[in-house]
PDB file of C-alpha atoms in Angstrom:
ATOM      1  CA  MET U   1     -11.096 -21.751 -27.892  1.00 51.00           C
ATOM      2  CA  VAL U   2      -9.589 -24.707 -26.014  1.00 57.00           C
ATOM      3  CA  SER U   3     -10.097 -24.710 -22.255  1.00 59.00           C
ATOM      4  CA  GLU U   4      -7.096 -25.256 -20.025  1.00 68.00           C
ATOM      5  CA  PRO U   5      -7.628 -28.242 -17.687  1.00 66.00           C
ATOM      6  CA  ASN U   6      -5.896 -26.697 -14.654  1.00 71.00           C
ATOM      7  CA  ARG U   7      -7.299 -23.201 -15.057  1.00 72.00           C
ATOM      8  CA  VAL U   8      -9.340 -21.942 -12.123  1.00 70.00           C
ATOM      9  CA  PRO U   9     -12.636 -20.523 -13.372  1.00 74.00           C
ATOM     10  CA  ASP U  10     -13.222 -16.806 -12.963  1.00 85.00           C
ATOM     11  CA  ARG U  11     -15.408 -16.002  -9.996  1.00 88.00           C
ATOM     12  CA  SER U  12     -17.290 -12.859  -9.074  1.00 90.00           C
ATOM     13  CA  TRP U  13     -16.127 -10.622  -6.234  1.00 91.00           C
ATOM     14  CA  PRO U  14     -18.947 -11.784  -3.946  1.00 92.00           C
ATOM     15  CA  GLU U  15     -17.888 -15.393  -4.593  1.00 91.00           C
ATOM     16  CA  LYS U  16     -14.260 -14.528  -3.828  1.00 91.00           C
ATOM     17  CA  PHE U  17     -15.259 -12.885  -0.536  1.00 91.00           C
ATOM     18  CA  GLN U  18     -17.470 -15.867   0.290  1.00 94.00           C
ATOM     19  CA  ASP U  19     -14.463 -18.161  -0.291  1.00 92.00           C
ATOM     20  CA  ALA U  20     -12.273 -15.957   1.908  1.00 92.00           C
ATOM     21  CA  PHE U  21     -14.775 -15.924   4.780  1.00 92.00           C
ATOM     22  CA  ARG U  22     -15.201 -19.690   4.500  1.00 92.00           C
ATOM     23  CA  GLY U  23     -11.407 -20.005   4.588  1.00 90.00           C
ATOM     24  CA  ALA U  24     -11.272 -17.877   7.737  1.00 89.00           C
ATOM     25  CA  ARG U  25     -13.877 -20.080   9.437  1.00 89.00           C
ATOM     26  CA  VAL U  26     -12.104 -23.285   8.423  1.00 88.00           C
ATOM     27  CA  GLY U  27      -8.689 -21.885   9.355  1.00 84.00           C
ATOM     28  CA  MET U  28      -9.820 -20.896  12.842  1.00 85.00           C
ATOM     29  CA  ARG U  29     -11.948 -23.954  13.574  1.00 82.00           C
ATOM     30  CA  GLY U  30     -10.291 -26.246  16.081  1.00 74.00           C
ATOM     31  CA  GLN U  31      -7.245 -24.001  16.489  1.00 80.00           C
ATOM     32  CA  LYS U  32      -6.821 -23.336  20.207  1.00 86.00           C
ATOM     33  CA  SER U  33      -4.197 -20.698  19.487  1.00 88.00           C
ATOM     34  CA  PHE U  34      -6.862 -18.468  17.925  1.00 88.00           C
ATOM     35  CA  TYR U  35      -8.635 -18.312  21.299  1.00 89.00           C
ATOM     36  CA  VAL U  36      -5.378 -17.040  22.834  1.00 92.00           C
ATOM     37  CA  HIS U  37      -4.909 -14.506  20.029  1.00 93.00           C
ATOM     38  CA  PHE U  38      -8.510 -13.291  20.329  1.00 92.00           C
ATOM     39  CA  PHE U  39      -8.152 -12.958  24.110  1.00 95.00           C
ATOM     40  CA  PHE U  40      -5.075 -10.748  23.701  1.00 96.00           C
ATOM     41  CA  THR U  41      -6.686  -8.858  20.816  1.00 96.00           C
ATOM     42  CA  THR U  42      -9.637  -8.038  23.061  1.00 97.00           C
ATOM     43  CA  ALA U  43      -7.309  -6.989  25.892  1.00 97.00           C
ATOM     44  CA  VAL U  44      -5.312  -4.722  23.547  1.00 97.00           C
ATOM     45  CA  VAL U  45      -8.439  -3.107  22.102  1.00 98.00           C
ATOM     46  CA  ILE U  46      -9.878  -2.471  25.574  1.00 98.00           C
ATOM     47  CA  ALA U  47      -6.533  -1.044  26.755  1.00 97.00           C
ATOM     48  CA  GLY U  48      -6.385   1.137  23.642  1.00 98.00           C
ATOM     49  CA  PHE U  49      -9.780   2.638  24.439  1.00 97.00           C
ATOM     50  CA  LEU U  50      -9.013   3.046  28.154  1.00 97.00           C
ATOM     51  CA  PHE U  51      -5.690   4.775  27.483  1.00 97.00           C
ATOM     52  CA  GLN U  52      -7.129   6.751  24.570  1.00 97.00           C
ATOM     53  CA  VAL U  53      -4.232   5.875  22.284  1.00 98.00           C
ATOM     54  CA  ASP U  54      -3.755   8.176  19.331  1.00 97.00           C
ATOM     55  CA  ARG U  55      -4.282   7.372  15.655  1.00 98.00           C
ATOM     56  CA  ALA U  56      -0.665   6.333  15.007  1.00 98.00           C
ATOM     57  CA  GLU U  57      -0.709   4.020  18.025  1.00 98.00           C
ATOM     58  CA  TRP U  58      -3.984   2.473  16.825  1.00 98.00           C
ATOM     59  CA  CYS U  59      -2.395   1.910  13.426  1.00 98.00           C
ATOM     60  CA  LEU U  60       0.531   0.083  15.048  1.00 98.00           C
ATOM     61  CA  LEU U  61      -1.749  -2.002  17.255  1.00 98.00           C
ATOM     62  CA  ILE U  62      -4.054  -2.954  14.382  1.00 98.00           C
ATOM     63  CA  LEU U  63      -1.067  -3.807  12.199  1.00 98.00           C
ATOM     64  CA  CYS U  64       0.288  -6.065  14.949  1.00 98.00           C
ATOM     65  CA  ILE U  65      -3.060  -7.774  15.491  1.00 97.00           C
ATOM     66  CA  THR U  66      -3.588  -8.439  11.793  1.00 97.00           C
ATOM     67  CA  GLY U  67       0.029  -9.552  11.382  1.00 97.00           C
ATOM     68  CA  VAL U  68      -0.245 -12.171  14.121  1.00 97.00           C
ATOM     69  CA  LEU U  69      -3.643 -13.403  12.922  1.00 95.00           C
ATOM     70  CA  THR U  70      -2.374 -13.591   9.329  1.00 96.00           C
ATOM     71  CA  ALA U  71       0.705 -15.557  10.391  1.00 96.00           C
ATOM     72  CA  GLU U  72      -1.548 -17.901  12.360  1.00 95.00           C
ATOM     73  CA  MET U  73      -3.821 -18.348   9.343  1.00 94.00           C
ATOM     74  CA  PHE U  74      -0.848 -19.276   7.109  1.00 95.00           C
ATOM     75  CA  ASN U  75       0.317 -21.689   9.796  1.00 94.00           C
ATOM     76  CA  SER U  76      -3.147 -23.256   9.840  1.00 92.00           C
ATOM     77  CA  ALA U  77      -3.034 -23.580   6.048  1.00 92.00           C
ATOM     78  CA  LEU U  78       0.273 -25.460   6.336  1.00 92.00           C
ATOM     79  CA  GLU U  79      -1.252 -27.763   8.933  1.00 91.00           C
ATOM     80  CA  TRP U  80      -4.239 -28.459   6.665  1.00 90.00           C
ATOM     81  CA  LEU U  81      -1.895 -29.256   3.785  1.00 90.00           C
ATOM     82  CA  ALA U  82       0.113 -31.580   6.020  1.00 91.00           C
ATOM     83  CA  ARG U  83      -3.046 -33.533   6.784  1.00 88.00           C
ATOM     84  CA  CYS U  84      -3.454 -34.198   3.045  1.00 90.00           C
ATOM     85  CA  LEU U  85      -0.207 -36.135   2.871  1.00 88.00           C
ATOM     86  CA  PRO U  86      -0.144 -39.876   3.406  1.00 86.00           C
ATOM     87  CA  GLU U  87       0.746 -41.263   6.840  1.00 80.00           C
ATOM     88  CA  GLY U  88       4.401 -40.515   7.517  1.00 77.00           C
ATOM     89  CA  GLY U  89       4.334 -37.580   5.105  1.00 79.00           C
ATOM     90  CA  HIS U  90       7.573 -36.204   3.786  1.00 84.00           C
ATOM     91  CA  PRO U  91      10.832 -36.047   5.750  1.00 86.00           C
ATOM     92  CA  GLN U  92      10.833 -32.243   5.566  1.00 91.00           C
ATOM     93  CA  LEU U  93       7.215 -31.840   6.637  1.00 92.00           C
ATOM     94  CA  GLY U  94       8.114 -31.366  10.294  1.00 91.00           C
ATOM     95  CA  ALA U  95      10.544 -28.599   9.387  1.00 95.00           C
ATOM     96  CA  ALA U  96       7.895 -26.843   7.278  1.00 94.00           C
ATOM     97  CA  LEU U  97       5.412 -26.968  10.149  1.00 95.00           C
ATOM     98  CA  ASP U  98       8.066 -25.712  12.581  1.00 96.00           C
ATOM     99  CA  ILE U  99       8.836 -22.793  10.261  1.00 97.00           C
ATOM    100  CA  GLY U 100       5.127 -21.912  10.165  1.00 96.00           C
ATOM    101  CA  SER U 101       5.018 -21.961  13.962  1.00 96.00           C
ATOM    102  CA  ALA U 102       8.151 -19.822  14.093  1.00 98.00           C
ATOM    103  CA  ALA U 103       6.468 -17.223  11.875  1.00 97.00           C
ATOM    104  CA  VAL U 104       3.627 -16.957  14.390  1.00 96.00           C
ATOM    105  CA  LEU U 105       6.124 -16.710  17.256  1.00 97.00           C
ATOM    106  CA  ILE U 106       8.132 -13.956  15.553  1.00 98.00           C
ATOM    107  CA  ALA U 107       4.984 -11.961  14.750  1.00 98.00           C
ATOM    108  CA  SER U 108       3.785 -12.410  18.337  1.00 97.00           C
ATOM    109  CA  ILE U 109       7.087 -11.322  19.895  1.00 98.00           C
ATOM    110  CA  GLY U 110       7.217  -8.263  17.642  1.00 98.00           C
ATOM    111  CA  SER U 111       3.659  -7.406  18.594  1.00 98.00           C
ATOM    112  CA  VAL U 112       4.394  -7.725  22.307  1.00 98.00           C
ATOM    113  CA  LEU U 113       7.388  -5.397  21.921  1.00 98.00           C
ATOM    114  CA  ILE U 114       5.296  -2.833  20.052  1.00 98.00           C
ATOM    115  CA  GLY U 115       2.574  -3.198  22.690  1.00 97.00           C
ATOM    116  CA  PHE U 116       5.116  -2.343  25.389  1.00 97.00           C
ATOM    117  CA  LEU U 117       6.309   0.663  23.393  1.00 98.00           C
ATOM    118  CA  VAL U 118       2.741   1.895  22.904  1.00 98.00           C
ATOM    119  CA  PHE U 119       1.334   1.234  26.378  1.00 98.00           C
ATOM    120  CA  THR U 120       4.317   1.894  28.675  1.00 97.00           C
ATOM    121  CA  PRO U 121       4.171   5.715  28.374  1.00 96.00           C
ATOM    122  CA  HIS U 122       0.414   5.602  29.090  1.00 96.00           C
ATOM    123  CA  LEU U 123       0.987   3.405  32.159  1.00 95.00           C
ATOM    124  CA  VAL U 124       3.811   5.652  33.399  1.00 95.00           C
ATOM    125  CA  LYS U 125       1.592   8.716  33.017  1.00 94.00           C
ATOM    126  CA  LEU U 126      -1.292   6.979  34.797  1.00 90.00           C
ATOM    127  CA  LEU U 127       0.860   5.743  37.689  1.00 91.00           C
ATOM    128  CA  GLY U 128       2.787   9.002  37.950  1.00 89.00           C
ATOM    129  CA  SER U 129      -0.343  11.125  38.282  1.00 71.00           C
ATOM    130  CA  GLY U 130      -1.792   8.960  41.093  1.00 57.00           C
TER     131      GLY U 130
END
């Protein structure tokens, strides 16, 4: 059997998870935006517990949190790839990085809107019963 030169060797599941966790650490390291995302994630989780949101609302909130963090991770991957290019890069590199940032922005705006939809009725009920 002839080995293929560009074939990635098979790895065990523990090795794959180890790679993924290492990727998460590398992707978050030095990214100030992750501190902002984690701050808002913490605020949303605390608000969810305080307002005793139901299961469907938790599902929406968790989906939003993971969507924003995933978009940010892809954006970080693009930034890491951009650093691999020679000085000056490619003329379309700036556009690619802007598109990655736009993905994070879109996910964040959608999450804020869903957050308002989830938390507004709880706030109205809290303020109305006071």
